[in-house]
Short mmCIF file of C-alpha atoms in Angstrom, two decimals:
data_model
loop_
_atom_site.label_atom_id
_atom_site.label_comp_id
_atom_site.label_asym_id
_atom_site.label_seq_id
_atom_site.Cartn_x
_atom_site.Cartn_y
_atom_site.Cartn_z
CA MET A 193 -0.26 0.52 0.00
CA ASP A 194 1.27 3.34 -1.27
CA VAL A 195 1.59 6.72 0.97
CA VAL A 196 -1.34 8.36 -0.90
CA GLU A 197 -3.67 4.70 -0.59
CA ALA A 198 -2.39 4.62 3.27
CA GLY A 199 -3.47 7.78 3.67
CA HIS A 200 -6.76 7.73 2.44
CA ALA A 201 -7.90 4.00 4.26
CA GLY A 202 -7.26 6.13 7.11
CA PHE A 203 -9.81 8.76 6.53
CA VAL A 204 -11.72 5.64 6.30
CA ARG A 205 -11.20 4.41 9.43
CA THR A 206 -11.44 7.91 11.11
CA HIS A 207 -14.73 8.35 9.28
CA ARG A 208 -16.25 5.42 10.38
CA HIS A 209 -15.01 5.76 14.28
CA VAL A 210 -17.25 9.80 13.41
CA GLN A 211 -20.34 7.81 13.04
CA ALA A 212 -20.18 4.45 14.75
CA GLN A 213 -18.91 6.06 18.11
CA HIS A 214 -20.92 9.18 18.08
CA PRO A 215 -22.42 9.51 20.78
CA ARG A 216 -18.91 8.88 22.86
CA LEU A 217 -17.65 11.60 21.05
CA LEU A 218 -19.74 14.34 22.29
CA SER A 219 -19.56 12.60 25.91
CA LEU A 220 -16.20 13.40 25.82
CA ALA A 221 -16.65 16.29 24.37
CA ASP A 222 -19.01 17.72 26.79
CA SER A 223 -17.30 16.55 29.84
CA ALA A 224 -13.97 18.32 28.83
CA ILE A 225 -15.95 21.23 28.91
CA PRO A 226 -13.99 24.21 31.30
CA ALA A 227 -16.56 25.67 33.32
CA GLY A 228 -16.42 29.29 32.21
CA TRP A 229 -17.81 27.77 29.04
CA ARG A 230 -21.46 27.63 30.45
CA GLY A 231 -23.42 29.37 30.77
CA HIS A 232 -26.22 28.28 31.86
CA ASP A 233 -27.18 24.29 33.47
CA VAL A 234 -27.85 22.35 29.96
CA PRO A 235 -24.61 20.27 28.17
CA MET A 236 -23.54 23.08 25.44
CA LEU A 237 -21.07 25.90 25.45
CA THR A 238 -22.98 29.09 26.56
CA ARG A 239 -22.44 32.13 27.80
CA PRO A 240 -25.00 34.81 29.88
CA GLY A 241 -28.28 35.66 28.28
CA TRP A 242 -27.77 32.32 25.70
CA ILE A 243 -30.47 30.71 27.48
CA PRO A 244 -33.75 33.00 28.21
CA PRO A 245 -35.43 32.67 31.90
CA ARG A 246 -38.99 32.12 29.60
CA PRO A 247 -39.28 31.25 26.12
CA LEU A 248 -39.66 34.14 23.67
CA PRO A 249 -41.50 34.62 20.29
CA LEU A 250 -39.07 34.05 17.31
CA ARG A 251 -39.84 37.88 16.78
CA ALA A 252 -37.33 38.17 19.78
CA VAL A 253 -34.27 36.84 17.32
CA GLN A 254 -33.14 39.82 15.80
CA LEU A 255 -30.80 39.02 12.61
CA ASP A 256 -28.13 41.92 11.29
CA TRP A 257 -26.73 41.57 8.01
CA HIS A 258 -22.41 42.24 7.55
CA ASP A 259 -21.09 42.81 3.71
CA ASP A 260 -17.87 43.33 5.08
CA HIS A 261 -16.76 40.92 7.79
CA GLU A 262 -14.09 39.21 6.53
CA PRO A 263 -13.56 35.26 6.07
CA PRO A 264 -12.01 33.27 8.34
CA ARG A 265 -8.00 32.41 7.55
CA ASP A 266 -6.88 29.35 6.93
CA GLN A 267 -6.30 26.67 9.37
CA PRO A 268 -3.20 24.38 8.47
CA GLU A 269 -3.86 22.90 11.01
CA ALA A 270 -7.45 21.84 10.24
CA ARG A 271 -5.57 21.10 7.09
CA LEU A 272 -3.26 18.90 7.81
CA LEU A 273 -6.03 15.92 9.50
CA MET A 274 -6.75 15.63 5.54
CA PRO A 275 -5.69 12.44 3.53
CA GLN A 276 -2.46 13.94 0.70
CA LEU A 277 -3.84 18.34 1.78
CA THR A 278 -7.18 17.24 0.98
CA THR A 279 -10.15 19.09 2.20
CA TYR A 280 -12.74 17.17 4.79
CA SER A 281 -15.63 17.70 2.13
CA GLY A 282 -13.66 17.25 -0.21
CA ALA A 283 -12.74 14.11 1.70
CA LEU A 284 -16.35 13.43 2.84
CA THR A 285 -17.43 13.31 -1.51
CA GLU A 286 -14.78 11.44 -2.85
CA LEU A 287 -13.38 8.76 -0.56
CA ALA A 288 -16.64 8.86 2.19
CA GLY A 289 -19.16 7.70 0.03
CA MET A 290 -21.16 10.96 -0.05
CA SER A 291 -21.11 13.10 -3.04
CA HIS A 292 -24.50 13.46 -2.71
CA LEU A 293 -23.79 16.21 -0.49
CA TYR A 294 -24.33 19.91 -2.01
CA ASP A 295 -22.08 22.44 -1.94
CA GLY A 296 -24.60 25.15 -0.84
CA THR A 297 -24.56 28.79 0.67
CA ILE A 298 -25.55 28.99 3.89
CA TYR A 299 -26.30 31.72 5.89
CA ARG A 300 -22.67 32.58 8.24
CA PRO A 301 -23.21 33.22 12.15
CA VAL A 302 -20.71 35.62 13.53
CA ARG A 303 -22.23 37.02 16.49
CA VAL A 304 -24.54 36.27 18.87
CA GLU A 305 -25.90 38.07 21.71
CA ALA A 306 -27.85 38.27 24.56
CA THR A 307 -30.24 41.76 24.77
CA ALA A 308 -32.46 43.03 27.03
CA ASP A 309 -35.62 41.35 24.88
CA GLY A 310 -33.96 38.84 23.22
CA LEU A 311 -30.89 37.38 21.08
CA ARG A 312 -29.67 39.48 18.41
CA LEU A 313 -28.27 37.36 15.13
CA GLY A 314 -25.13 38.35 12.91
CA PHE A 315 -24.55 37.08 10.15
CA THR A 316 -23.01 36.91 6.11
CA THR A 317 -22.42 34.67 3.42
CA GLY A 318 -20.75 31.00 3.70
CA SER A 319 -20.13 27.91 1.82
CA TYR A 320 -21.96 24.60 3.23
CA PHE A 321 -18.69 22.77 2.60
CA GLY A 322 -16.96 25.73 4.05
CA HIS A 323 -18.58 25.40 7.06
CA LEU A 324 -17.67 20.35 6.81
CA ASP A 325 -13.92 21.85 6.62
CA HIS A 326 -13.80 24.27 9.30
CA SER A 327 -16.47 22.71 11.95
CA GLU A 328 -17.57 19.78 11.30
CA VAL A 329 -13.88 18.69 10.70
CA LEU A 330 -13.98 19.06 14.62
CA ALA A 331 -15.18 15.56 15.05
CA TYR A 332 -12.64 13.96 12.67
CA GLU A 333 -10.17 15.32 14.40
CA ALA A 334 -11.31 13.86 17.66
CA ALA A 335 -11.97 10.18 16.48
CA ALA A 336 -8.94 10.46 15.35
CA LEU A 337 -7.28 11.67 19.00
CA ASP A 338 -10.16 8.53 19.84
CA LEU A 339 -8.84 5.74 17.84
CA ALA A 340 -4.58 7.44 18.98
CA GLY A 341 -5.58 6.89 23.10
CA LYS A 342 -5.52 10.97 23.26
CA ASP A 343 -7.70 13.53 24.99
CA LEU A 344 -9.58 15.16 22.64
CA ALA A 345 -8.35 18.54 24.30
CA ASP A 346 -4.83 17.86 22.40
CA GLY A 347 -6.16 18.51 18.89
CA PRO A 348 -4.14 21.19 17.18
CA TYR A 349 -6.99 22.12 15.12
CA ARG A 350 -9.24 22.56 18.11
CA ARG A 351 -6.22 23.95 19.75
CA ALA A 352 -5.48 26.81 17.48
CA LEU A 353 -9.32 27.97 16.69
CA GLY A 354 -8.86 28.86 21.35
CA ASP A 355 -12.07 30.31 21.47
CA PRO A 356 -15.25 28.73 20.33
CA PHE A 357 -17.24 32.19 21.08
CA ASP A 358 -15.49 33.64 18.54
CA LEU A 359 -17.08 33.10 15.54
CA SER A 360 -15.51 34.84 13.17
CA ASN A 361 -11.97 32.33 13.52
CA ARG A 362 -13.71 30.00 11.97
CA VAL A 363 -16.96 28.57 8.54
CA ALA A 364 -20.12 27.52 11.24
CA CYS A 365 -23.50 27.41 9.77
CA LEU A 366 -26.67 27.71 12.63
CA GLY A 367 -28.37 25.24 13.02
CA MET A 368 -32.15 25.40 13.91
CA VAL A 369 -33.18 22.54 16.60
CA VAL A 370 -36.50 22.25 16.59
CA LEU A 371 -38.65 19.91 19.54
CA THR A 372 -42.07 19.35 17.67
CA LEU A 373 -45.09 18.66 20.18
CA ARG A 374 -48.68 17.57 19.32
CA VAL A 375 -51.14 18.52 22.45
CA ALA A 376 -53.39 17.49 23.27
CA ASP A 377 -56.22 18.26 26.31
CA GLY A 378 -53.43 19.27 28.85
CA ARG A 379 -51.33 16.59 27.74
CA ALA A 380 -48.16 16.56 24.76
CA GLY A 381 -46.56 14.21 22.70
CA PHE A 382 -42.46 14.94 21.21
CA TYR A 383 -40.82 13.98 18.78
CA LEU A 384 -37.19 12.53 17.71
CA HIS A 385 -35.47 11.78 15.16
CA GLN A 386 -32.97 8.79 14.43
CA ARG A 387 -30.22 9.51 12.20
CA ASN A 388 -28.77 8.22 9.50
CA GLY A 389 -25.27 8.54 9.32
CA ASP A 390 -25.04 7.30 5.90
CA GLN A 391 -27.03 10.23 4.44
CA VAL A 392 -26.14 13.18 6.78
CA VAL A 393 -22.46 14.43 7.90
CA SER A 394 -23.80 16.44 11.18
CA ALA A 395 -25.12 14.41 14.20
CA PRO A 396 -24.61 10.89 12.60
CA ASN A 397 -26.66 7.50 14.11
CA VAL A 398 -27.24 9.30 16.92
CA THR A 399 -31.38 10.77 18.00
CA HIS A 400 -32.01 14.46 17.88
CA VAL A 401 -35.06 16.66 17.36
CA VAL A 402 -37.28 17.28 14.46
CA PRO A 403 -36.77 18.96 12.37
CA ALA A 404 -33.45 20.04 12.12
CA GLY A 405 -30.83 21.89 9.78
CA GLU A 406 -28.79 24.43 8.40
CA PHE A 407 -30.44 28.40 8.02
CA ALA A 408 -29.74 28.31 4.81
CA PRO A 409 -31.43 30.55 1.44
CA ALA A 410 -33.69 28.57 -0.52
CA ARG A 411 -31.61 29.00 -3.17
CA PRO A 412 -28.14 30.52 -5.29
CA GLY A 413 -28.51 34.22 -5.54
CA SER A 414 -27.54 37.33 -4.07
CA ALA A 415 -31.32 38.43 -4.88
CA ALA A 416 -32.66 34.99 -3.39
CA ARG A 417 -29.91 35.11 0.01
CA ALA A 418 -31.67 38.50 0.21
CA ALA A 419 -35.01 37.31 0.07
CA GLY A 420 -34.79 34.11 2.15
CA PHE A 421 -33.08 36.22 5.22
CA ASP A 422 -35.48 34.85 7.72
CA LEU A 423 -35.79 32.43 9.44
CA TRP A 424 -39.80 30.90 10.17
CA GLN A 425 -39.03 30.09 6.31
CA ALA A 426 -36.28 28.23 6.75
CA ILE A 427 -37.68 26.20 9.73
CA LEU A 428 -41.16 25.97 6.81
CA ARG A 429 -39.12 23.53 4.60
CA GLU A 430 -37.72 21.62 7.76
CA TYR A 431 -40.80 20.32 9.00
CA ALA A 432 -41.58 20.07 5.09
CA GLU A 433 -38.11 17.71 4.10
CA GLU A 434 -38.25 16.04 7.68
CA PHE A 435 -41.93 15.47 8.25
CA LEU A 436 -43.21 15.07 4.36
CA ASP A 437 -39.93 13.84 2.60
CA VAL A 438 -40.46 17.62 0.18
CA ASP A 439 -38.39 17.27 -2.55
CA GLU A 440 -35.09 20.34 -1.52
CA ALA A 441 -33.40 19.98 -4.95
CA TYR A 442 -34.84 23.47 -5.79
CA THR A 443 -32.08 24.83 -3.16
CA ALA A 444 -29.23 23.45 -6.11
CA GLY A 445 -31.05 25.77 -8.38
CA GLY A 446 -34.65 25.27 -9.17
CA ALA A 447 -37.21 27.43 -8.55
CA PRO A 448 -38.02 28.45 -4.89
CA PRO A 449 -41.48 27.30 -2.60
CA ASP A 450 -43.91 29.46 -3.13
CA TYR A 451 -44.92 29.64 0.81
CA ASP A 452 -48.39 31.76 0.27
CA HIS A 453 -49.51 29.69 -2.21
CA ASP A 454 -47.84 26.10 -2.41
CA PRO A 455 -48.68 23.47 0.28
CA PRO A 456 -47.85 22.39 2.81
CA PHE A 457 -45.89 26.29 3.49
CA ARG A 458 -49.45 27.37 3.46
CA GLU A 459 -51.51 25.48 5.62
CA ILE A 460 -48.68 25.30 8.34
CA THR A 461 -48.40 29.68 7.89
CA ALA A 462 -52.08 29.57 8.43
CA ALA A 463 -51.77 27.58 11.07
CA TYR A 464 -48.80 29.95 12.92
CA ARG A 465 -50.93 32.93 12.24
CA SER A 466 -53.87 31.34 13.66
CA GLY A 467 -52.10 30.01 16.96
CA ARG A 468 -52.82 26.66 16.69
CA LEU A 469 -49.05 26.43 15.95
CA ARG A 470 -47.03 28.03 18.37
CA LEU A 471 -43.35 28.74 17.57
CA HIS A 472 -41.03 29.27 21.10
CA VAL A 473 -37.17 30.36 21.30
CA LEU A 474 -35.33 28.55 24.10
CA GLY A 475 -31.78 29.63 23.75
CA VAL A 476 -28.53 29.35 21.54
CA GLY A 477 -25.98 27.27 22.70
CA LEU A 478 -22.77 25.96 21.12
CA ASP A 479 -22.12 22.43 20.16
CA PRO A 480 -19.13 20.72 22.44
CA LEU A 481 -18.18 18.52 19.80
CA THR A 482 -17.78 20.59 16.85
CA TRP A 483 -18.80 24.22 17.61
CA THR A 484 -21.60 24.91 16.14
CA PRO A 485 -24.21 26.77 17.17
CA GLU A 486 -27.39 26.55 17.28
CA LEU A 487 -30.72 27.42 17.80
CA LEU A 488 -32.55 26.01 20.26
CA LEU A 489 -36.69 25.92 19.58
CA ALA A 490 -39.89 24.19 20.72
CA CYS A 491 -42.68 24.42 18.48
CA ALA A 492 -46.72 23.00 19.77
CA ILE A 493 -49.03 21.97 17.89
CA ASP A 494 -52.44 21.83 18.68
CA ASP A 495 -53.52 18.11 18.19
CA SER A 496 -55.92 18.48 14.95
CA VAL A 497 -53.69 20.75 13.43
CA PHE A 498 -50.89 18.63 13.64
CA ASP A 499 -52.92 15.45 12.75
CA THR A 500 -53.66 18.34 9.29
CA LEU A 501 -51.08 19.00 8.51
CA PHE A 502 -48.82 15.69 8.92
CA ALA A 503 -51.36 12.86 7.76
CA GLY A 504 -48.48 11.97 4.90
CA ILE A 505 -45.55 12.14 8.03
CA VAL A 506 -43.00 10.28 5.93
CA ARG A 507 -41.62 8.04 9.80
CA HIS A 508 -38.53 6.12 6.97
CA GLY A 509 -37.23 9.26 5.35
CA LYS A 510 -33.61 10.11 3.15
CA GLU A 511 -31.67 11.23 6.49
CA GLY A 512 -33.13 8.59 9.08
CA THR A 513 -36.52 7.57 10.73
CA ILE A 514 -39.50 9.49 13.65
CA LEU A 515 -40.05 9.19 16.16
CA ALA A 516 -43.47 9.05 16.27
CA GLY A 517 -44.60 6.79 19.78
CA PRO A 518 -48.11 5.73 20.31
CA HIS A 519 -50.47 5.74 17.41
CA GLY A 520 -48.34 8.63 15.66
CA HIS A 521 -49.31 10.80 18.77
CA GLY A 522 -45.50 11.23 19.93
CA LEU A 523 -43.16 10.09 22.82
CA PRO A 524 -45.12 10.65 26.53
CA PHE A 525 -44.17 14.51 27.37
CA ASP A 526 -43.68 13.23 30.59
CA ALA A 527 -41.16 13.30 33.32
CA SER A 528 -40.29 9.76 32.81
CA THR A 529 -39.87 9.84 28.72
CA VAL A 530 -38.21 13.30 29.41
CA ASP A 531 -35.52 12.14 31.87
CA ARG A 532 -34.65 9.17 29.55
CA TYR A 533 -33.56 11.39 26.15
CA ALA A 534 -32.64 13.35 27.81
CA HIS A 535 -29.94 11.97 30.35
CA ASP A 536 -29.07 8.96 26.69
CA PRO A 537 -25.59 9.96 25.51
CA ALA A 538 -27.00 8.80 21.88
CA THR A 539 -29.40 11.64 21.98
CA ARG A 540 -27.64 15.02 20.71
CA ASN A 541 -26.94 18.13 23.03
CA ALA A 542 -28.68 20.11 21.15
CA ALA A 543 -31.92 18.30 21.46
CA ARG A 544 -31.33 17.07 25.70
CA ALA A 545 -30.45 20.74 26.09
CA SER A 546 -33.94 21.45 24.17
CA LEU A 547 -36.22 18.94 26.84
CA LYS A 548 -34.37 19.62 29.26
CA LEU A 549 -36.02 23.65 28.63
CA ALA A 550 -38.92 22.45 27.16
CA TRP A 551 -39.81 20.55 30.19
CA LEU A 552 -38.32 23.41 32.05
CA HIS A 553 -41.17 26.00 30.59
CA ARG A 554 -44.18 23.06 30.05
CA GLU A 555 -46.94 25.11 30.73
CA THR A 556 -45.65 28.68 28.61
CA ILE A 557 -45.81 26.08 25.42
CA CYS A 558 -48.54 23.72 25.65
CA ASN A 559 -50.45 26.27 26.43
CA SER A 560 -52.31 24.07 28.84
CA ARG A 561 -51.48 22.19 32.02
CA VAL A 562 -48.44 19.18 30.82
CA GLU A 563 -48.62 16.23 33.79
#
């Protein structure tokens, strides 16, 4: 085996470790979080004020655009992790059988601030492959260290980045993490997603909330970027994709959805405007493993509305399997079930944080007493 083949084989072995041992890597990263990187009692990196004392409406999240923000410098420590100096995104598509990955435009977060009224998030333009090469590659580095019996904190790239809260030193995307609850007669059920590691890079083979995705425009181009700079539109698309398996081909350059007239966007938006679908912001935090910022939300939907909107729910989709609970009404939103998943190492940290915060604020979120 020559040097190139050996490098490729090493990448595949390490990538498989990311897929198979992601819960372990998350646990190792979480246990290594310094106390000063925790502003709240959730399993994420947070600053004071990032987790508000009570749920906020979506309008309390202010979005700013920064045209003049400098791109981050190339990190040689990250490049040296890859065989033959290729990129992580290139290795994933060329060596790991993930040729379906698409290098689309993302809204790259460069600032997260807590304000008196909510949260203020600053963005500039970025690319999904840039996110893979600057942020998700931290999971790959952690896997390589774990295989070598070394501590995650010894990673040269992680050390080079230094401050996880400095978003100017890397390309990241904003994850939108939506805990969905079906509410009926003072009780509720929630939905989780067992993610398919062969199809997703972020959080492979773990349990996550559904929907969850990246904040990005619906299609390329500056006009689409400006028109799509809206969290609600992005959340709508994630519901359509992950609950109903709506094709996301429009992100590759096709016609964008008409949110006011196209189903299911029209119906979901109508439920939101009527108050029968209630979206709550729980806070924001950084994933301990990849330092990706994630916006934590809970969405409570009245039972009759949920059953109409998602009558065609696809349990086994391209990205994984939805855990829909008894009769499709969700996993019981009770103390024991929430505690089970909120403390399970196989549950992604952002999902654990969302469950913990949603249970804390259950009466507000469900608009009625939940036992």
